[in-house]
Amino acid sequence: MKVLATADDSLKLRELGPADAAEYYALVQRNAAHLTMLGDYHDEVASNATDVAYRLAQRTEISVRFGVYLQERLVGRVDLIPVEPPRYGLGYWLSEEVTGRGYATAAVAALLRYAGEELGATDVFAGVTRGNVRSEALLQRLGFEVVADFDSYRRFHHSLSHP
Protein backbone atom coordinates (compact mmCIF):
# COMPACT_ATOMS: atom_id res chain seq x y z
CA MET A 1 0.00 0.00 0.00
CA LYS A 2 1.44 3.33 -1.06
CA VAL A 3 1.67 6.20 1.43
CA LEU A 4 2.71 9.67 0.33
CA ALA A 5 4.03 12.34 2.67
CA THR A 6 2.88 15.94 2.36
CA ALA A 7 4.41 19.23 3.46
CA ASP A 8 2.25 18.95 6.61
CA ASP A 9 3.48 16.16 8.92
CA SER A 10 -0.06 15.55 10.22
CA LEU A 11 -1.38 14.93 6.68
CA LYS A 12 -0.69 11.81 4.59
CA LEU A 13 -2.04 10.31 1.40
CA ARG A 14 -2.72 6.60 1.55
CA GLU A 15 -3.82 4.42 -1.32
CA LEU A 16 -7.52 3.56 -1.03
CA GLY A 17 -8.68 -0.04 -1.30
CA PRO A 18 -11.68 -2.24 -0.49
CA ALA A 19 -10.82 -2.28 3.23
CA ASP A 20 -11.47 1.48 3.28
CA ALA A 21 -14.94 1.23 1.73
CA ALA A 22 -17.05 1.58 4.90
CA GLU A 23 -15.04 4.55 6.20
CA TYR A 24 -15.04 6.24 2.80
CA TYR A 25 -18.77 5.66 2.28
CA ALA A 26 -19.54 7.21 5.69
CA LEU A 27 -17.35 10.23 4.87
CA VAL A 28 -19.14 10.79 1.56
CA GLN A 29 -22.55 10.54 3.20
CA ARG A 30 -21.59 13.05 5.92
CA ASN A 31 -20.45 15.44 3.18
CA ALA A 32 -23.29 14.92 0.68
CA ALA A 33 -24.47 18.56 0.67
CA HIS A 34 -20.89 19.86 0.54
CA LEU A 35 -19.92 17.58 -2.37
CA THR A 36 -22.93 18.35 -4.52
CA MET A 37 -23.10 22.10 -3.88
CA LEU A 38 -20.20 23.03 -6.20
CA GLY A 39 -19.01 19.72 -7.55
CA ASP A 40 -20.13 16.90 -9.76
CA TYR A 41 -20.31 14.26 -7.04
CA HIS A 42 -23.99 13.32 -7.40
CA ASP A 43 -23.18 9.74 -8.48
CA GLU A 44 -20.71 9.33 -5.63
CA VAL A 45 -23.26 10.50 -3.06
CA ALA A 46 -25.98 8.29 -4.56
CA SER A 47 -23.80 5.17 -4.38
CA ASN A 48 -24.45 2.58 -1.72
CA ALA A 49 -21.76 0.91 0.40
CA THR A 50 -21.59 -2.12 -1.90
CA ASP A 51 -20.98 0.09 -4.96
CA VAL A 52 -18.19 1.92 -3.13
CA ALA A 53 -16.50 -1.33 -2.10
CA TYR A 54 -16.73 -2.64 -5.66
CA ARG A 55 -15.18 0.51 -7.15
CA LEU A 56 -12.37 0.58 -4.60
CA ALA A 57 -11.60 -3.07 -5.42
CA GLN A 58 -11.07 -2.23 -9.10
CA ARG A 59 -7.34 -2.07 -9.73
CA THR A 60 -5.37 -0.52 -12.52
CA GLU A 61 -1.68 -0.81 -13.35
CA ILE A 62 -1.21 2.64 -11.88
CA SER A 63 -2.12 3.44 -8.27
CA VAL A 64 -4.00 6.69 -8.55
CA ARG A 65 -6.63 6.72 -5.75
CA PHE A 66 -5.53 8.11 -2.43
CA GLY A 67 -7.36 8.89 0.76
CA VAL A 68 -6.35 12.08 2.53
CA TYR A 69 -5.62 11.26 6.17
CA LEU A 70 -5.31 13.91 8.86
CA GLN A 71 -3.78 12.38 11.97
CA GLU A 72 -4.85 8.93 10.72
CA ARG A 73 -8.49 10.01 10.11
CA LEU A 74 -9.85 9.89 6.55
CA VAL A 75 -10.87 13.44 5.57
CA GLY A 76 -10.93 13.36 1.77
CA ARG A 77 -9.70 11.94 -1.47
CA VAL A 78 -7.30 12.83 -4.29
CA ASP A 79 -7.14 10.95 -7.59
CA LEU A 80 -5.17 10.90 -10.79
CA ILE A 81 -7.21 9.67 -13.73
CA PRO A 82 -5.01 8.01 -16.37
CA VAL A 83 -6.67 9.56 -19.44
CA GLU A 84 -3.79 9.11 -21.86
CA PRO A 85 -0.64 8.56 -19.80
CA PRO A 86 1.59 10.48 -19.44
CA ARG A 87 -1.42 12.87 -19.37
CA TYR A 88 -3.71 12.64 -16.35
CA GLY A 89 -6.86 14.16 -14.97
CA LEU A 90 -7.03 15.32 -11.36
CA GLY A 91 -9.85 14.99 -8.86
CA TYR A 92 -9.90 15.99 -5.21
CA TRP A 93 -12.18 16.86 -2.34
CA LEU A 94 -11.98 17.34 1.40
CA SER A 95 -14.52 17.00 4.15
CA GLU A 96 -16.19 20.34 4.77
CA GLU A 97 -15.03 20.37 8.39
CA VAL A 98 -11.34 20.59 7.40
CA THR A 99 -11.46 22.98 4.45
CA GLY A 100 -9.73 26.34 4.48
CA ARG A 101 -6.62 25.11 6.31
CA GLY A 102 -4.28 24.34 3.40
CA TYR A 103 -4.80 20.58 3.52
CA ALA A 104 -6.13 20.32 -0.04
CA THR A 105 -3.18 22.32 -1.36
CA ALA A 106 -0.72 20.07 0.49
CA ALA A 107 -2.50 16.90 -0.67
CA VAL A 108 -2.66 17.92 -4.33
CA ALA A 109 0.97 19.11 -4.28
CA ALA A 110 2.06 15.69 -2.94
CA LEU A 111 0.00 13.93 -5.61
CA LEU A 112 1.55 16.09 -8.35
CA ARG A 113 5.06 15.19 -7.09
CA TYR A 114 4.09 11.50 -7.18
CA ALA A 115 2.64 11.91 -10.69
CA GLY A 116 5.82 13.47 -12.04
CA GLU A 117 8.42 11.44 -10.15
CA GLU A 118 6.81 8.01 -10.00
CA LEU A 119 4.39 7.90 -12.95
CA GLY A 120 6.32 10.05 -15.41
CA ALA A 121 3.31 12.31 -15.90
CA THR A 122 3.89 15.27 -18.19
CA ASP A 123 0.51 16.99 -17.98
CA VAL A 124 -2.30 17.16 -15.45
CA PHE A 125 -5.75 18.58 -16.20
CA ALA A 126 -8.55 19.47 -13.82
CA GLY A 127 -12.10 20.66 -14.31
CA VAL A 128 -13.65 23.03 -11.78
CA THR A 129 -17.38 23.70 -11.56
CA ARG A 130 -18.22 27.36 -12.08
CA GLY A 131 -18.53 29.17 -8.78
CA ASN A 132 -15.97 27.00 -6.96
CA VAL A 133 -13.52 29.86 -6.50
CA ARG A 134 -11.63 28.12 -3.68
CA SER A 135 -10.81 25.19 -5.92
CA GLU A 136 -9.74 27.52 -8.72
CA ALA A 137 -7.47 29.39 -6.29
CA LEU A 138 -5.92 26.10 -5.10
CA LEU A 139 -5.04 25.09 -8.65
CA GLN A 140 -3.61 28.50 -9.47
CA ARG A 141 -1.45 28.40 -6.30
CA LEU A 142 0.02 25.15 -7.59
CA GLY A 143 0.81 26.52 -11.05
CA PHE A 144 -2.25 25.44 -13.03
CA GLU A 145 -3.52 27.74 -15.77
CA VAL A 146 -6.99 28.06 -17.29
CA VAL A 147 -7.00 26.49 -20.75
CA ALA A 148 -10.73 26.34 -21.56
CA ASP A 149 -14.03 27.82 -20.42
CA PHE A 150 -17.27 25.88 -20.74
CA ASP A 151 -20.82 26.64 -19.65
CA SER A 152 -20.62 24.75 -16.37
CA TYR A 153 -16.90 24.48 -15.64
CA ARG A 154 -13.37 25.68 -16.38
CA ARG A 155 -10.54 23.39 -17.44
CA PHE A 156 -7.10 23.90 -15.92
CA HIS A 157 -3.73 22.52 -17.03
CA HIS A 158 -0.40 22.05 -15.30
CA SER A 159 2.73 20.94 -17.12
CA LEU A 160 5.03 18.68 -15.13
CA SER A 161 7.56 18.38 -17.94
CA HIS A 162 9.12 21.82 -17.73
CA PRO A 163 12.42 22.17 -15.82
C-alpha positions as YAML, in Angstrom:
chain: A
units: angstrom
residues:
- id: 1
  name: MET
  ca: [0.00, 0.00, 0.00]
- id: 2
  name: LYS
  ca: [1.44, 3.33, -1.06]
- id: 3
  name: VAL
  ca: [1.67, 6.20, 1.43]
- id: 4
  name: LEU
  ca: [2.71, 9.67, 0.33]
- id: 5
  name: ALA
  ca: [4.03, 12.34, 2.67]
- id: 6
  name: THR
  ca: [2.88, 15.94, 2.36]
- id: 7
  name: ALA
  ca: [4.41, 19.23, 3.46]
- id: 8
  name: ASP
  ca: [2.25, 18.95, 6.61]
- id: 9
  name: ASP
  ca: [3.48, 16.16, 8.92]
- id: 10
  name: SER
  ca: [-0.06, 15.55, 10.22]
- id: 11
  name: LEU
  ca: [-1.38, 14.93, 6.68]
- id: 12
  name: LYS
  ca: [-0.69, 11.81, 4.59]
- id: 13
  name: LEU
  ca: [-2.04, 10.31, 1.40]
- id: 14
  name: ARG
  ca: [-2.72, 6.60, 1.55]
- id: 15
  name: GLU
  ca: [-3.82, 4.42, -1.32]
- id: 16
  name: LEU
  ca: [-7.52, 3.56, -1.03]
- id: 17
  name: GLY
  ca: [-8.68, -0.04, -1.30]
- id: 18
  name: PRO
  ca: [-11.68, -2.24, -0.49]
- id: 19
  name: ALA
  ca: [-10.82, -2.28, 3.23]
- id: 20
  name: ASP
  ca: [-11.47, 1.48, 3.28]
- id: 21
  name: ALA
  ca: [-14.94, 1.23, 1.73]
- id: 22
  name: ALA
  ca: [-17.05, 1.58, 4.90]
- id: 23
  name: GLU
  ca: [-15.04, 4.55, 6.20]
- id: 24
  name: TYR
  ca: [-15.04, 6.24, 2.80]
- id: 25
  name: TYR
  ca: [-18.77, 5.66, 2.28]
- id: 26
  name: ALA
  ca: [-19.54, 7.21, 5.69]
- id: 27
  name: LEU
  ca: [-17.35, 10.23, 4.87]
- id: 28
  name: VAL
  ca: [-19.14, 10.79, 1.56]
- id: 29
  name: GLN
  ca: [-22.55, 10.54, 3.20]
- id: 30
  name: ARG
  ca: [-21.59, 13.05, 5.92]
- id: 31
  name: ASN
  ca: [-20.45, 15.44, 3.18]
- id: 32
  name: ALA
  ca: [-23.29, 14.92, 0.68]
- id: 33
  name: ALA
  ca: [-24.47, 18.56, 0.67]
- id: 34
  name: HIS
  ca: [-20.89, 19.86, 0.54]
- id: 35
  name: LEU
  ca: [-19.92, 17.58, -2.37]
- id: 36
  name: THR
  ca: [-22.93, 18.35, -4.52]
- id: 37
  name: MET
  ca: [-23.10, 22.10, -3.88]
- id: 38
  name: LEU
  ca: [-20.20, 23.03, -6.20]
- id: 39
  name: GLY
  ca: [-19.01, 19.72, -7.55]
- id: 40
  name: ASP
  ca: [-20.13, 16.90, -9.76]
- id: 41
  name: TYR
  ca: [-20.31, 14.26, -7.04]
- id: 42
  name: HIS
  ca: [-23.99, 13.32, -7.40]
- id: 43
  name: ASP
  ca: [-23.18, 9.74, -8.48]
- id: 44
  name: GLU
  ca: [-20.71, 9.33, -5.63]
- id: 45
  name: VAL
  ca: [-23.26, 10.50, -3.06]
- id: 46
  name: ALA
  ca: [-25.98, 8.29, -4.56]
- id: 47
  name: SER
  ca: [-23.80, 5.17, -4.38]
- id: 48
  name: ASN
  ca: [-24.45, 2.58, -1.72]
- id: 49
  name: ALA
  ca: [-21.76, 0.91, 0.40]
- id: 50
  name: THR
  ca: [-21.59, -2.12, -1.90]
- id: 51
  name: ASP
  ca: [-20.98, 0.09, -4.96]
- id: 52
  name: VAL
  ca: [-18.19, 1.92, -3.13]
- id: 53
  name: ALA
  ca: [-16.50, -1.33, -2.10]
- id: 54
  name: TYR
  ca: [-16.73, -2.64, -5.66]
- id: 55
  name: ARG
  ca: [-15.18, 0.51, -7.15]
- id: 56
  name: LEU
  ca: [-12.37, 0.58, -4.60]
- id: 57
  name: ALA
  ca: [-11.60, -3.07, -5.42]
- id: 58
  name: GLN
  ca: [-11.07, -2.23, -9.10]
- id: 59
  name: ARG
  ca: [-7.34, -2.07, -9.73]
- id: 60
  name: THR
  ca: [-5.37, -0.52, -12.52]
- id: 61
  name: GLU
  ca: [-1.68, -0.81, -13.35]
- id: 62
  name: ILE
  ca: [-1.21, 2.64, -11.88]
- id: 63
  name: SER
  ca: [-2.12, 3.44, -8.27]
- id: 64
  name: VAL
  ca: [-4.00, 6.69, -8.55]
- id: 65
  name: ARG
  ca: [-6.63, 6.72, -5.75]
- id: 66
  name: PHE
  ca: [-5.53, 8.11, -2.43]
- id: 67
  name: GLY
  ca: [-7.36, 8.89, 0.76]
- id: 68
  name: VAL
  ca: [-6.35, 12.08, 2.53]
- id: 69
  name: TYR
  ca: [-5.62, 11.26, 6.17]
- id: 70
  name: LEU
  ca: [-5.31, 13.91, 8.86]
- id: 71
  name: GLN
  ca: [-3.78, 12.38, 11.97]
- id: 72
  name: GLU
  ca: [-4.85, 8.93, 10.72]
- id: 73
  name: ARG
  ca: [-8.49, 10.01, 10.11]
- id: 74
  name: LEU
  ca: [-9.85, 9.89, 6.55]
- id: 75
  name: VAL
  ca: [-10.87, 13.44, 5.57]
- id: 76
  name: GLY
  ca: [-10.93, 13.36, 1.77]
- id: 77
  name: ARG
  ca: [-9.70, 11.94, -1.47]
- id: 78
  name: VAL
  ca: [-7.30, 12.83, -4.29]
- id: 79
  name: ASP
  ca: [-7.14, 10.95, -7.59]
- id: 80
  name: LEU
  ca: [-5.17, 10.90, -10.79]
- id: 81
  name: ILE
  ca: [-7.21, 9.67, -13.73]
- id: 82
  name: PRO
  ca: [-5.01, 8.01, -16.37]
- id: 83
  name: VAL
  ca: [-6.67, 9.56, -19.44]
- id: 84
  name: GLU
  ca: [-3.79, 9.11, -21.86]
- id: 85
  name: PRO
  ca: [-0.64, 8.56, -19.80]
- id: 86
  name: PRO
  ca: [1.59, 10.48, -19.44]
- id: 87
  name: ARG
  ca: [-1.42, 12.87, -19.37]
- id: 88
  name: TYR
  ca: [-3.71, 12.64, -16.35]
- id: 89
  name: GLY
  ca: [-6.86, 14.16, -14.97]
- id: 90
  name: LEU
  ca: [-7.03, 15.32, -11.36]
- id: 91
  name: GLY
  ca: [-9.85, 14.99, -8.86]
- id: 92
  name: TYR
  ca: [-9.90, 15.99, -5.21]
- id: 93
  name: TRP
  ca: [-12.18, 16.86, -2.34]
- id: 94
  name: LEU
  ca: [-11.98, 17.34, 1.40]
- id: 95
  name: SER
  ca: [-14.52, 17.00, 4.15]
- id: 96
  name: GLU
  ca: [-16.19, 20.34, 4.77]
- id: 97
  name: GLU
  ca: [-15.03, 20.37, 8.39]
- id: 98
  name: VAL
  ca: [-11.34, 20.59, 7.40]
- id: 99
  name: THR
  ca: [-11.46, 22.98, 4.45]
- id: 100
  name: GLY
  ca: [-9.73, 26.34, 4.48]
- id: 101
  name: ARG
  ca: [-6.62, 25.11, 6.31]
- id: 102
  name: GLY
  ca: [-4.28, 24.34, 3.40]
- id: 103
  name: TYR
  ca: [-4.80, 20.58, 3.52]
- id: 104
  name: ALA
  ca: [-6.13, 20.32, -0.04]
- id: 105
  name: THR
  ca: [-3.18, 22.32, -1.36]
- id: 106
  name: ALA
  ca: [-0.72, 20.07, 0.49]
- id: 107
  name: ALA
  ca: [-2.50, 16.90, -0.67]
- id: 108
  name: VAL
  ca: [-2.66, 17.92, -4.33]
- id: 109
  name: ALA
  ca: [0.97, 19.11, -4.28]
- id: 110
  name: ALA
  ca: [2.06, 15.69, -2.94]
- id: 111
  name: LEU
  ca: [0.00, 13.93, -5.61]
- id: 112
  name: LEU
  ca: [1.55, 16.09, -8.35]
- id: 113
  name: ARG
  ca: [5.06, 15.19, -7.09]
- id: 114
  name: TYR
  ca: [4.09, 11.50, -7.18]
- id: 115
  name: ALA
  ca: [2.64, 11.91, -10.69]
- id: 116
  name: GLY
  ca: [5.82, 13.47, -12.04]
- id: 117
  name: GLU
  ca: [8.42, 11.44, -10.15]
- id: 118
  name: GLU
  ca: [6.81, 8.01, -10.00]
- id: 119
  name: LEU
  ca: [4.39, 7.90, -12.95]
- id: 120
  name: GLY
  ca: [6.32, 10.05, -15.41]
- id: 121
  name: ALA
  ca: [3.31, 12.31, -15.90]
- id: 122
  name: THR
  ca: [3.89, 15.27, -18.19]
- id: 123
  name: ASP
  ca: [0.51, 16.99, -17.98]
- id: 124
  name: VAL
  ca: [-2.30, 17.16, -15.45]
- id: 125
  name: PHE
  ca: [-5.75, 18.58, -16.20]
- id: 126
  name: ALA
  ca: [-8.55, 19.47, -13.82]
- id: 127
  name: GLY
  ca: [-12.10, 20.66, -14.31]
- id: 128
  name: VAL
  ca: [-13.65, 23.03, -11.78]
- id: 129
  name: THR
  ca: [-17.38, 23.70, -11.56]
- id: 130
  name: ARG
  ca: [-18.22, 27.36, -12.08]
- id: 131
  name: GLY
  ca: [-18.53, 29.17, -8.78]
- id: 132
  name: ASN
  ca: [-15.97, 27.00, -6.96]
- id: 133
  name: VAL
  ca: [-13.52, 29.86, -6.50]
- id: 134
  name: ARG
  ca: [-11.63, 28.12, -3.68]
- id: 135
  name: SER
  ca: [-10.81, 25.19, -5.92]
- id: 136
  name: GLU
  ca: [-9.74, 27.52, -8.72]
- id: 137
  name: ALA
  ca: [-7.47, 29.39, -6.29]
- id: 138
  name: LEU
  ca: [-5.92, 26.10, -5.10]
- id: 139
  name: LEU
  ca: [-5.04, 25.09, -8.65]
- id: 140
  name: GLN
  ca: [-3.61, 28.50, -9.47]
- id: 141
  name: ARG
  ca: [-1.45, 28.40, -6.30]
- id: 142
  name: LEU
  ca: [0.02, 25.15, -7.59]
- id: 143
  name: GLY
  ca: [0.81, 26.52, -11.05]
- id: 144
  name: PHE
  ca: [-2.25, 25.44, -13.03]
- id: 145
  name: GLU
  ca: [-3.52, 27.74, -15.77]
- id: 146
  name: VAL
  ca: [-6.99, 28.06, -17.29]
- id: 147
  name: VAL
  ca: [-7.00, 26.49, -20.75]
- id: 148
  name: ALA
  ca: [-10.73, 26.34, -21.56]
- id: 149
  name: ASP
  ca: [-14.03, 27.82, -20.42]
- id: 150
  name: PHE
  ca: [-17.27, 25.88, -20.74]
- id: 151
  name: ASP
  ca: [-20.82, 26.64, -19.65]
- id: 152
  name: SER
  ca: [-20.62, 24.75, -16.37]
- id: 153
  name: TYR
  ca: [-16.90, 24.48, -15.64]
- id: 154
  name: ARG
  ca: [-13.37, 25.68, -16.38]
- id: 155
  name: ARG
  ca: [-10.54, 23.39, -17.44]
- id: 156
  name: PHE
  ca: [-7.10, 23.90, -15.92]
- id: 157
  name: HIS
  ca: [-3.73, 22.52, -17.03]
- id: 158
  name: HIS
  ca: [-0.40, 22.05, -15.30]
- id: 159
  name: SER
  ca: [2.73, 20.94, -17.12]
- id: 160
  name: LEU
  ca: [5.03, 18.68, -15.13]
- id: 161
  name: SER
  ca: [7.56, 18.38, -17.94]
- id: 162
  name: HIS
  ca: [9.12, 21.82, -17.73]
- id: 163
  name: PRO
  ca: [12.42, 22.17, -15.82]
...
